[in-house]
Coordinates of C-alpha atoms and ligand atoms in Angstrom, one line a residue:
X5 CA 12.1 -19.6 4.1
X6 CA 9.1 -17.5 3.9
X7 CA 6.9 -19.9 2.3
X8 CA 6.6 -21.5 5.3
X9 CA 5.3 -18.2 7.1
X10 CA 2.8 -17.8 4.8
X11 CA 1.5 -21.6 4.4
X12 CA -2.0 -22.3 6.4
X13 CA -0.9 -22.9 10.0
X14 CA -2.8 -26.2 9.8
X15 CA -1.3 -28.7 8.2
X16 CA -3.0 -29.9 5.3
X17 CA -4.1 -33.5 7.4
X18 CA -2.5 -34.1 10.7
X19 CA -2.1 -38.1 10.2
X20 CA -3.6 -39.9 12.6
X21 CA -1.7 -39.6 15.5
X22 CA -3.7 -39.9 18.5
X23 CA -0.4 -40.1 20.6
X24 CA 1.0 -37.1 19.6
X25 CA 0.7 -35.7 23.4
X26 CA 1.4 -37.3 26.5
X27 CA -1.8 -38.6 27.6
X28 CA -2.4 -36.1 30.3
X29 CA -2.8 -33.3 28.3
X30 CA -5.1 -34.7 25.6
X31 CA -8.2 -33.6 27.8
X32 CA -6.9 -30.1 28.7
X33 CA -6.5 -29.7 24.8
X34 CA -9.4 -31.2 23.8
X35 CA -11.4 -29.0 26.8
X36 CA -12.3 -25.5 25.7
X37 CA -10.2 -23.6 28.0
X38 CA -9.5 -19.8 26.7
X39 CA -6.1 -19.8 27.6
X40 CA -5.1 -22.6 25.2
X41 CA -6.0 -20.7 22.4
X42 CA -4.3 -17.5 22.8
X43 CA -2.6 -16.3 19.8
X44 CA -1.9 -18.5 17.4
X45 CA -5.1 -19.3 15.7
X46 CA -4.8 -15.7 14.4
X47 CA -8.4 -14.2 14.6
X48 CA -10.1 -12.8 17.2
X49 CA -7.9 -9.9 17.6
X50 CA -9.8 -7.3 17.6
X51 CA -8.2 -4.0 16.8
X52 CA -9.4 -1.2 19.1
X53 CA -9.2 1.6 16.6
X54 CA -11.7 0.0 14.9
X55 CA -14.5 0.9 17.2
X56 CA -16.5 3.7 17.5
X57 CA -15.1 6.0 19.8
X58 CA -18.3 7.3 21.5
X59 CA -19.1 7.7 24.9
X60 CA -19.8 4.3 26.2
X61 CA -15.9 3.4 25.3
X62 CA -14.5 5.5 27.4
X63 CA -16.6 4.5 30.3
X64 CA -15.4 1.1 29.7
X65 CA -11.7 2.1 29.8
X66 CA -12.2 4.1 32.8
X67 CA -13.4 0.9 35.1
X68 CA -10.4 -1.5 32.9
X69 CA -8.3 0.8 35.2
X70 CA -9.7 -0.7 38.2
X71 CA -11.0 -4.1 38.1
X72 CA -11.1 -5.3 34.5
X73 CA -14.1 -4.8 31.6
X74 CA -17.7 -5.9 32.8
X75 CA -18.4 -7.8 30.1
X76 CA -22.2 -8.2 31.3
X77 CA -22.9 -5.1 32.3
X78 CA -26.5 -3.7 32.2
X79 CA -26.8 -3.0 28.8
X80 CA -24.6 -5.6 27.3
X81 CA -27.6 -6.7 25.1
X82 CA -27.3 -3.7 23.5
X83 CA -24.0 -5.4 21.5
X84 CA -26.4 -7.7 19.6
X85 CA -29.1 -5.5 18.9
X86 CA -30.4 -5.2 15.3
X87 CA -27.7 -3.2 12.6
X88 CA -28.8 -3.6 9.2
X89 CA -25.6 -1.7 7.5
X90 CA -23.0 -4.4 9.5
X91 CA -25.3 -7.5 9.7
X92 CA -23.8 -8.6 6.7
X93 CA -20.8 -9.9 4.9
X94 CA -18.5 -7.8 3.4
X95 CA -18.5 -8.6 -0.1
X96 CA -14.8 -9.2 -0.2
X97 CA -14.4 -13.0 -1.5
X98 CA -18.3 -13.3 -2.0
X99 CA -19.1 -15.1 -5.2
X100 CA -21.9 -12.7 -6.1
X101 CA -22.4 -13.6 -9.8
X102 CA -24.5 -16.5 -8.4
X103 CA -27.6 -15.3 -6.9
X104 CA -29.7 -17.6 -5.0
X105 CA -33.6 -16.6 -5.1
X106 CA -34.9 -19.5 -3.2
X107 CA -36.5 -19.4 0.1
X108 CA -35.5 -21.4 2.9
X109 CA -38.4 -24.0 2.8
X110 CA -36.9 -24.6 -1.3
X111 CA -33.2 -24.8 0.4
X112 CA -34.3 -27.6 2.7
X113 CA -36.5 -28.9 -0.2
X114 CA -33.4 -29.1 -2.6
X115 CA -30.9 -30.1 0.1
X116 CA -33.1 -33.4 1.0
X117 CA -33.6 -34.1 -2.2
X118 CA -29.7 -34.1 -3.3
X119 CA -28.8 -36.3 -0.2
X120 CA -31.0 -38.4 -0.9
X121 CA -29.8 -38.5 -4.2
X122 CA -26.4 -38.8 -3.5
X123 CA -27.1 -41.7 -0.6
X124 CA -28.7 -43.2 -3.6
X125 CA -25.7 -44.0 -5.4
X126 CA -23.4 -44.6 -2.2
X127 CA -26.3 -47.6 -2.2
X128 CA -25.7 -48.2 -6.1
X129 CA -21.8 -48.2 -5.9
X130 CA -21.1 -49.9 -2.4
X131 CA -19.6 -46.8 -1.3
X132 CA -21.5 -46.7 1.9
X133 CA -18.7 -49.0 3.5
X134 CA -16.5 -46.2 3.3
X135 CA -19.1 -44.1 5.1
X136 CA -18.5 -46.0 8.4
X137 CA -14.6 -44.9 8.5
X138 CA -13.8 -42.7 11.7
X139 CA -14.8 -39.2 10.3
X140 CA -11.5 -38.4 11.0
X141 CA -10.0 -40.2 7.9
X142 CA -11.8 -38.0 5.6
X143 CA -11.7 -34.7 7.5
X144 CA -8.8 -32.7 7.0
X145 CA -9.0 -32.4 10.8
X146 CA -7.2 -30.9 13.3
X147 CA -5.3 -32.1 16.2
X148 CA -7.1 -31.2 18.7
X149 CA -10.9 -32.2 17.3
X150 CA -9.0 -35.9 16.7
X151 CA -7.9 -36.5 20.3
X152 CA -11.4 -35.2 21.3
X153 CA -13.4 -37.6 19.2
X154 CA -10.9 -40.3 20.1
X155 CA -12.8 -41.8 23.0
X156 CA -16.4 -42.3 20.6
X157 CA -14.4 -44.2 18.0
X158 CA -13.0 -46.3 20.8
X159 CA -16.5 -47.5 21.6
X160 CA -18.0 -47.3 18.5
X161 CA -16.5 -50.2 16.7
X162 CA -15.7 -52.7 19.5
X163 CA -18.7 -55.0 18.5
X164 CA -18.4 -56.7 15.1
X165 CA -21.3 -56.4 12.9
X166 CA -23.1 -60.2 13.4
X167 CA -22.6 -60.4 9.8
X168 CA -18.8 -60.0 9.8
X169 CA -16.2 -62.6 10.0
X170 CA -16.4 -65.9 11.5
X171 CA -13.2 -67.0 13.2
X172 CA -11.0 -69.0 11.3
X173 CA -11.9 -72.0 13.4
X174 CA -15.1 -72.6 14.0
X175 CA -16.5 -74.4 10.9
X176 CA -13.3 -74.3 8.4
X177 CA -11.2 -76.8 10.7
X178 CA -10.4 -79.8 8.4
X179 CA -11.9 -79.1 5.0
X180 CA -10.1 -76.3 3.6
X181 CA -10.3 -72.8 4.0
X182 CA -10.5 -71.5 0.6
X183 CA -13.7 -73.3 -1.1
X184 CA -13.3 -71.9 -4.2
X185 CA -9.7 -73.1 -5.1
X186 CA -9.9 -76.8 -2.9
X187 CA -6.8 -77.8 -4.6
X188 CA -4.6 -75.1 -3.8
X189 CA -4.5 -74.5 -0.4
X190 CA -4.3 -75.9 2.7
X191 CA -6.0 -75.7 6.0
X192 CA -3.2 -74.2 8.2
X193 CA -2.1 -75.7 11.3
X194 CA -0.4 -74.2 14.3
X195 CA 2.5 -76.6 13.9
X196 CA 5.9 -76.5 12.9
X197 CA 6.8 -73.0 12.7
X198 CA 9.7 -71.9 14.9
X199 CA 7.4 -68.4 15.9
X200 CA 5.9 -67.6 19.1
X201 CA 2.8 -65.8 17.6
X202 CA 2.6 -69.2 15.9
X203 CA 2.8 -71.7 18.8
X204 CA 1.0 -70.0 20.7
X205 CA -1.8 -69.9 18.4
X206 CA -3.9 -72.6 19.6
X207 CA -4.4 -70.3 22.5
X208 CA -5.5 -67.6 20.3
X209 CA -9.0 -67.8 20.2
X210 CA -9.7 -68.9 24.2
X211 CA -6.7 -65.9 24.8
X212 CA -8.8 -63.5 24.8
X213 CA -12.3 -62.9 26.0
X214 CA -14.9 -59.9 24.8
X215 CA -13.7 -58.2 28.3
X216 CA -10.0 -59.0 27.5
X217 CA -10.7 -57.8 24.0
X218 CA -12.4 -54.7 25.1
X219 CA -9.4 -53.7 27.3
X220 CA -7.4 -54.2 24.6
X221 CA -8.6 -51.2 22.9
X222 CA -8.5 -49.3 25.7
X223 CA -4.9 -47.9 25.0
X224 CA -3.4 -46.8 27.8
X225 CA -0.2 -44.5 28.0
X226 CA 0.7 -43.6 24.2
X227 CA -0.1 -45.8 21.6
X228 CA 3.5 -46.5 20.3
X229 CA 4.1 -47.9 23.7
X230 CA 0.9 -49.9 23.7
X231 CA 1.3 -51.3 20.3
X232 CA 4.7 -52.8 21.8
X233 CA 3.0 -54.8 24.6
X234 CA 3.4 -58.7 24.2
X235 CA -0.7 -59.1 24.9
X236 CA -1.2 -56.2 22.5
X237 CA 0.6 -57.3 19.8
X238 CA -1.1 -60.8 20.5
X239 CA -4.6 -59.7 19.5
X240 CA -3.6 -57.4 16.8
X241 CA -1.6 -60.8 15.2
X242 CA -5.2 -62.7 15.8
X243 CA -7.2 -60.2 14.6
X244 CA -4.9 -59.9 11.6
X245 CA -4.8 -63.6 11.0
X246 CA -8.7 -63.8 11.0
X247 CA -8.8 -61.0 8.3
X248 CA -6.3 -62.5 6.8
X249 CA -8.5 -65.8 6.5
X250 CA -12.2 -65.0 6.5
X251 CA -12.5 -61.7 5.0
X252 CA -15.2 -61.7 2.0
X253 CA -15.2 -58.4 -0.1
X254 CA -18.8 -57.9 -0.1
X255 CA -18.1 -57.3 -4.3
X256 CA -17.3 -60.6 -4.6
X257 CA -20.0 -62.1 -6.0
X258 CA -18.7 -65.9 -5.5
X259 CA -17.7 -64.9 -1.6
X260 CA -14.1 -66.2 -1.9
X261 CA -11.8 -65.2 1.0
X262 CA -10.4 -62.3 -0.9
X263 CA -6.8 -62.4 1.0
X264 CA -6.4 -66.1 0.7
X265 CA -7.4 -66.1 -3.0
X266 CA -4.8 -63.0 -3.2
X267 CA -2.0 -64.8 -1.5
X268 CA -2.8 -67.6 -4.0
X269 CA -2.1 -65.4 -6.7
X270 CA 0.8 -64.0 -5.4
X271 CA 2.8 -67.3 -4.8
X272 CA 1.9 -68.0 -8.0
X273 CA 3.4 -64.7 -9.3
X274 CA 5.9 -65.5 -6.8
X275 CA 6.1 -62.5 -5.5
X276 CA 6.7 -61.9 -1.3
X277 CA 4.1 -58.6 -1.2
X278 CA 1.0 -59.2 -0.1
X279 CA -1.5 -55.7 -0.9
X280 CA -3.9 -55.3 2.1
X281 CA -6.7 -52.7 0.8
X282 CA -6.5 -50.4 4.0
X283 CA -10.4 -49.4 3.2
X284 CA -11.2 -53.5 3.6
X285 CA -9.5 -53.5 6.9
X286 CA -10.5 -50.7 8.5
X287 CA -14.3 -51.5 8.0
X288 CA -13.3 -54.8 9.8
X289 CA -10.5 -53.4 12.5
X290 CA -11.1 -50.0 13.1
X291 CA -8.8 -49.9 15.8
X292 CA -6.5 -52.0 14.8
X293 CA -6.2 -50.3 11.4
X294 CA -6.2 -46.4 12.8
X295 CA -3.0 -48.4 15.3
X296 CA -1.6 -48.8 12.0
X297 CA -1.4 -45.7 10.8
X298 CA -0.4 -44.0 13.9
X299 CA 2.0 -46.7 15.5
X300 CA 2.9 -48.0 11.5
X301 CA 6.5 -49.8 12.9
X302 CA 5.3 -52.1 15.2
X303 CA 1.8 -52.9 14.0
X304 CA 3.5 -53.8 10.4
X305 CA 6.1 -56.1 12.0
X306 CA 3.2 -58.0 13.9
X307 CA 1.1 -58.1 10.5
X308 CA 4.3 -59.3 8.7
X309 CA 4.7 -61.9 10.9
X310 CA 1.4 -62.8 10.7
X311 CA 1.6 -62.1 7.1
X312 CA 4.3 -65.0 6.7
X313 CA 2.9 -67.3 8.8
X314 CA -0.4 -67.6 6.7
X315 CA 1.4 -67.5 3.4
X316 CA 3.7 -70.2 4.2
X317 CA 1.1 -72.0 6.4
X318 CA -0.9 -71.7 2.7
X319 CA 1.9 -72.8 1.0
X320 CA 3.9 -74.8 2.7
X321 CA 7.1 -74.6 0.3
X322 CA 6.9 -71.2 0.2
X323 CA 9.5 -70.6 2.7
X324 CA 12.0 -72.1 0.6
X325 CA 12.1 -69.4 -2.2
X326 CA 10.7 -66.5 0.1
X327 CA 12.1 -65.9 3.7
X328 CA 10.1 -63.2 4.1
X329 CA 6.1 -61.8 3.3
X330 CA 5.9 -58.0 2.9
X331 CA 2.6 -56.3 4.0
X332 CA 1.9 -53.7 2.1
X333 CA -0.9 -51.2 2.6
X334 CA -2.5 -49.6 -0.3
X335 CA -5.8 -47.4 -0.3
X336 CA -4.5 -45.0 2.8
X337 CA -7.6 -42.8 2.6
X338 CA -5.1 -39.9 3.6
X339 CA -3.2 -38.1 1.0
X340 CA -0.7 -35.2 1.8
X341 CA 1.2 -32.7 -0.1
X342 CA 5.5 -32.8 0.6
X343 CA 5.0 -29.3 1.9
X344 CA 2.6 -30.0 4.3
X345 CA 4.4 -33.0 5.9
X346 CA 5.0 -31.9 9.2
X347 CA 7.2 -32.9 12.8
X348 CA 3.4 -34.3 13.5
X349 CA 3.6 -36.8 11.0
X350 CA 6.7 -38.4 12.3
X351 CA 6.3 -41.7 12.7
X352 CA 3.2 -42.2 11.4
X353 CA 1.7 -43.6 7.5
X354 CA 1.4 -41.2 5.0
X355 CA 0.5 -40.9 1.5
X356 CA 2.3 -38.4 -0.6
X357 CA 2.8 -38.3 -4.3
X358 CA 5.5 -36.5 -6.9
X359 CA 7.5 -37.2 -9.8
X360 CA 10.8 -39.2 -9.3
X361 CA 13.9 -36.3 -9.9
X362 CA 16.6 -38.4 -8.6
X363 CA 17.4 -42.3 -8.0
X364 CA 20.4 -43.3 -5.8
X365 CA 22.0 -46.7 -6.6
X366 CA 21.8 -49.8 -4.0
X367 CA 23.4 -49.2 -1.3
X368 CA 23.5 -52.1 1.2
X369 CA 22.0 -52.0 4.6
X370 CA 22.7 -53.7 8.1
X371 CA 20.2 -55.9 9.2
X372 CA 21.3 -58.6 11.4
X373 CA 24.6 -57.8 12.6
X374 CA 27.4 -60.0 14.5
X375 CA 30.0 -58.4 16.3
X376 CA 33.3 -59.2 17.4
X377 CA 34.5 -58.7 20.5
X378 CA 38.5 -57.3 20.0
X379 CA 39.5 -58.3 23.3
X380 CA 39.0 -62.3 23.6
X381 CA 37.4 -62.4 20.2
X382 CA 34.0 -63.8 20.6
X383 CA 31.3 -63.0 18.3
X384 CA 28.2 -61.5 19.6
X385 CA 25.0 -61.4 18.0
X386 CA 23.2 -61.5 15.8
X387 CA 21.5 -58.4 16.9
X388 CA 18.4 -57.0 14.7
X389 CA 18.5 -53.9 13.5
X390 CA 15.9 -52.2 11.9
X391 CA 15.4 -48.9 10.4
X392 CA 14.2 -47.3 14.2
X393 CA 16.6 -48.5 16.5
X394 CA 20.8 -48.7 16.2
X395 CA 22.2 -52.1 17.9
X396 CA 24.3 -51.1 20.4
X397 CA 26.6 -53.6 22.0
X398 CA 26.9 -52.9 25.9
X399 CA 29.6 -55.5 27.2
X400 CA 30.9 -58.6 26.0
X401 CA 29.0 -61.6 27.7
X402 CA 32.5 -63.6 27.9
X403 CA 34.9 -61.6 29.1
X404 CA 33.0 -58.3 30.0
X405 CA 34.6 -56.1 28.0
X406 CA 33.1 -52.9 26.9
X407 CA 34.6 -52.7 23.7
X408 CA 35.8 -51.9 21.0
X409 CA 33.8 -54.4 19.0
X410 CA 33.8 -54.6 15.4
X411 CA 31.3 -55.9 12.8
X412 CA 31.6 -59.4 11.5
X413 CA 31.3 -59.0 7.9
X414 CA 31.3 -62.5 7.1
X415 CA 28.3 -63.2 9.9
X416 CA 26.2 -60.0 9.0
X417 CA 23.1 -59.8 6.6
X418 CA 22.7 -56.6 4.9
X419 CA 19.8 -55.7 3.1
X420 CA 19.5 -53.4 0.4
X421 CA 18.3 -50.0 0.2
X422 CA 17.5 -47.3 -2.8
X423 CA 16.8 -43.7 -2.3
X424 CA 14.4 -41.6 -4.4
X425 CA 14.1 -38.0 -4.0
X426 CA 10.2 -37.4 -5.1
X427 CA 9.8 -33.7 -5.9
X428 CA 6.2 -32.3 -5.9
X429 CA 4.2 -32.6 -9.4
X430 CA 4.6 -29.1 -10.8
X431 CA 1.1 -28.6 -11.1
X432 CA 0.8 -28.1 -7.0
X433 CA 3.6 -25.4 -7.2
X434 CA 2.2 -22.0 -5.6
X435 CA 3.3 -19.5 -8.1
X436 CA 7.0 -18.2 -7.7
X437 CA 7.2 -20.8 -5.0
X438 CA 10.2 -23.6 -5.5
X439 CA 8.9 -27.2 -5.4
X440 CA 9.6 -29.1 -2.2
X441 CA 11.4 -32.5 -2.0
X442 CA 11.5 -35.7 0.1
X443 CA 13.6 -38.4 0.4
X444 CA 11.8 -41.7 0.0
X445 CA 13.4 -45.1 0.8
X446 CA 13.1 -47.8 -1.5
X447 CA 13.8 -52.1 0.7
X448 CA 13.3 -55.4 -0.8
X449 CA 11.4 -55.6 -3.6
X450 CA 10.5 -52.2 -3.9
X451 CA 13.8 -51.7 -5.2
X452 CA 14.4 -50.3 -9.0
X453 CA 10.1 -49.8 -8.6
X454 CA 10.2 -46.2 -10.2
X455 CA 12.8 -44.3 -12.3
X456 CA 13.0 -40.5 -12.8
X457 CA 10.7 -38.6 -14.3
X458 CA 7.9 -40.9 -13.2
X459 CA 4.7 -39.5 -11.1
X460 CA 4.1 -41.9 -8.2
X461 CA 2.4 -41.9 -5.3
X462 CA 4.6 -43.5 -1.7
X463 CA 2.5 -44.8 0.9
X464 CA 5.0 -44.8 3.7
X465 CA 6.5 -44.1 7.1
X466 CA 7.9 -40.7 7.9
X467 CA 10.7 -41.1 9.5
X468 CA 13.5 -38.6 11.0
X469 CA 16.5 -41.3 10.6
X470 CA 16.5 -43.9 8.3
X471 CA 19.8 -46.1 9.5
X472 CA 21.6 -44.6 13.0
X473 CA 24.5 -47.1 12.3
X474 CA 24.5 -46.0 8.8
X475 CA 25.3 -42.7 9.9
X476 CA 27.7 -43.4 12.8
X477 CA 29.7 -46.1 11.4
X478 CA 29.8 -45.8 7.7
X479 CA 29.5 -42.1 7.7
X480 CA 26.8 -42.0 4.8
X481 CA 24.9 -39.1 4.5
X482 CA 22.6 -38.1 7.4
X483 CA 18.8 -37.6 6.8
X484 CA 17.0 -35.4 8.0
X485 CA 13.2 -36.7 7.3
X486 CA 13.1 -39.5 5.1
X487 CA 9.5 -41.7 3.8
X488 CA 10.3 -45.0 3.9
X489 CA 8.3 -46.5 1.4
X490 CA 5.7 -49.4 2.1
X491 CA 4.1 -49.2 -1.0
X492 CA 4.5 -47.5 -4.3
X493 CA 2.0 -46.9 -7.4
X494 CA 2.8 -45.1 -10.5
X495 CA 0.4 -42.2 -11.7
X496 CA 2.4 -42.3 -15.0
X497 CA -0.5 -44.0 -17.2
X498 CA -2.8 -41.1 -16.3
X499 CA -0.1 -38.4 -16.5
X500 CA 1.0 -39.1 -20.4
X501 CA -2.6 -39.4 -21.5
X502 CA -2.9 -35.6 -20.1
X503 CA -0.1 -35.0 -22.5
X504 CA -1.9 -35.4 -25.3
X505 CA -1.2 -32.1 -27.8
X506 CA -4.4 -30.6 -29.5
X507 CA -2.7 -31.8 -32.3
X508 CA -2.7 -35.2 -31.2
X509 CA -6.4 -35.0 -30.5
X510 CA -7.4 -34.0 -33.6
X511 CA -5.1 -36.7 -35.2
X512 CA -7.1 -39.2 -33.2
X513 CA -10.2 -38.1 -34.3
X514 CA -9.6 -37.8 -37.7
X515 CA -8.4 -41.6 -37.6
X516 CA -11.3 -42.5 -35.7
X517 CA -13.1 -41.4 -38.9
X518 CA -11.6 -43.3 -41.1
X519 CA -13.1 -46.0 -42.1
X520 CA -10.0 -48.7 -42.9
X521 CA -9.0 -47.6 -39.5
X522 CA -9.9 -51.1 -37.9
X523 CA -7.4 -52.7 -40.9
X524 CA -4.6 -50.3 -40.1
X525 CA -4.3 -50.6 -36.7
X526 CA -5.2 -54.8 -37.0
X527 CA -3.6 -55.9 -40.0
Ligands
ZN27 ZN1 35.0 -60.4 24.9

């Protein structure tokens, strides 16, 4: 495949990954040593017929046979002396039809005057939030200007703006915790909830001091393996919990708690997805939130948790028509193409959009699995599986056998699963290139959410195996790289109205102009 010769050999955004390499090589990557950029980056070879052949080159050949080129020899200032016919651009790929007659002092003069224009309405529209996201969200960056800048976002965004949240507890304990809807909602209490984050929550706040909470973001060995530590996933679930609770969008003109007000309307839409706007968190979590796009598995199962808690903490009988709260993120400030997805997305959140070519039905899915043991028949389990890791069974606890053991169908809860393939909109098709495909992964109630021929855009995981067991046991079909979807918008709204014919057009204006229009279309 040719096409992916010729692509850019950066991908179009790396993700976020700051684990992508082991730990010990993140400096000598990030460190300007020659060697590491050899060859690949594809300039910089220069070709030696190219230069003049006068005198001084073969001098310079002459002493390569001995000990190498003196790059800094006597007259090496020569190379940068003044040449009027090559100190300047080629005109290959020059614009020219633009010609700029300003001097530099009018440059500067204009260039101030449009930043401060354009800081002028970040003011106007809020958007100078976004401004304070790691630079590396917007930049289409590469990997090794991420993992040098790493350290700086680390330190940047430890203290909390004395303006931002106030913990859950301090001055909400006993009279509600949404002011604007008294009725509704209840304080939440640490009780009653068979969860560890949950009983242990009372020692949430006295858990962890600033040092402990500095150290915290001090990640140490790779982030997936950090985000899996008991004390990690600790303060990420009260950090979570107090966004959860206190966060104000500064839009909001009556200060409500934008996440409890949402999770309001969401039980009364009873619905078990809660929409976390990814641009609200990360101003408040940084860390937490670049975790969460980098590490997405385990720092979503601590929010859902989390996520659960709170709702049904909210709403007390919630739990009895949802078992489970769905996080998902919308507003990833990162957008990919499918053909630029890459091995060094694995694992991490991505946001990739396409139209909807195919829709599998619903297949069913293992989720908590019981086994039974063939030899003295015990049943073993239940053993959670999710879409990362297969349940294996080692030995039987009774009788120590190794096997075989067989799945309890009666005792195991499947979940159900939908497959899209999402081809790229044609409009992003290179010429006399063939539009890429990925597989995305529909669970829960993202199921039946799109239909062929729709344009949507999948904020999910990118993933290399979506079920092991499915694979292994069932024999359904392998795949390769699959998205599994955490949240899911349709573009299909803004894609008809660009199908508008002229004719249409015109036939809207003309009606437009017609002055019994209003009676026509309101009878
Ligand atoms: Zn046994």
């Amino acid at each position: 495949d040719d096409s992916e010769n010729n692509a850019p050999s950066t991908p179009g955004s790396p993700g976020f990954s700051t684990d992508r390499l082991p730990p010990n090589t993140t400096t000598s990557r990030g460190a300007t040593d020659p060697s590491s950029y050899s060859d690949d980056d594809g300039e910089a070879e220069v070709d030696p017929n190219v230069l003049p052949e006068d005198d001084g080159a073969t001098v310079i050949r002459d002493e390569e046979e001995d000990d190498g080129e003196d790059l800094f020899n006597d007259d090496y200032l020569n190379d940068y002396r003044r040449m009027d016919e090559q100190d300047q651009y080629e005109s290959v790929g020059l614009d020219d039809s633009i010609e700029d007659e300003r001097n530099l002092d009018e440059i500067m003069a204009d260039r101030r005057a449009a930043e401060a224009e354009l800081h002028a309405r970040d003011v106007r529209t809020g958007a100078t939030a976004d401004r304070k996201l790691p630079r590396m969200l917007h930049d289409q960056d590469t990997d090794e200007d991420m993992n040098f800048r790493r350290p700086k976002r680390h330190r940047a965004n430890f203290r909390q703006p004395s303006g931002g949240p106030r913990t859950p507890r301090s001055d909400d304990d006993g009279d509600g915790l949404t002011p604007s809807s008294p009725g509704r909602s209840q304080p939440y209490s640490g009780g009653d909830v068979p969860m560890t984050d949950q009983t242990d929550d009372d020692g949430y706040e006295d858990e962890f001091d600033e040092e402990d909470e500095m150290n915290m973001y001090r990640v140490q060995g790779t982030l997936r393996e950090w985000v899996t530590r008991d004390e990690v996933r600790r303060f990420i679930a009260k950090k979570f919990k107090e966004f959860l609770l206190t966060y104000v969008n500064p839009k909001n003109e009556q200060g409500e708690f934008e996440y409890v007000r949402l999770i309001n309307e969401m039980v009364l839409a009873n619905k078990c997805s809660l929409e976390i706007d990814y641009k609200q968190f990360i101003y408040i979590h940084p860390n937490i939130a670049i975790w969460l796009a980098d590490a997405p598995q385990s720092v979503l199962e601590v929010m859902e948790e989390v996520g659960k808690n709170v709702v049904f903490d909210l709403h007390k009988n919630y739990r009895n028509i949802h078992q489970k709260i769905y996080v998902r993120i919308t507003n990833l400030p990162v957008y990919d193409q499918i053909r630029n997805i890459r091995q060094i997305h694995l694992n991490t959140m991505i946001r990739i959009g396409g139209v909807v070519t195919r829709r599998s039905g619903v297949f069913p899915q293992l989720q908590q699995v019981k086994y039974d043991c063939s030899k003295c028949g015990t049943v073993l389990g239940p053993f959670f599986q999710n879409s990362y890791t297969e349940v294996r069974v080692g030995s039987c606890p009774e009788c120590q056998s190794k096997g075989p053991f067989t799945v309890n169908i009666e005792q195991t809860i499947y979940r159900n699963y939908q497959k899209l393939t999402l081809q790229e909109s044609p409009g992003i098709v290179p010429a006399g290139r063939l539009p890429r495909y990925k597989e995305v992964i529909l669970l829960n109630d993202l199921i039946d959410c799109a239909r062929p021929g729709e344009e949507i855009e999948v904020t999910g995981i990118y993933t290399n195996n979506f079920d092991l067991s499915l694979n292994t046991k069932n024999g359904f079909p392998v795949f390769a790289t699959v998205v599994e979807a955490n949240y899911v918008s349709k573009k299909q709204d803004l894609f008809s109205a660009y199908k508008l014919t002229d004719e249409d057009k015109a036939e809207i204006e003309k009606l437009s102009k017609d002055p019994r229009i209003s009676e026509r279309v309101c009878p």
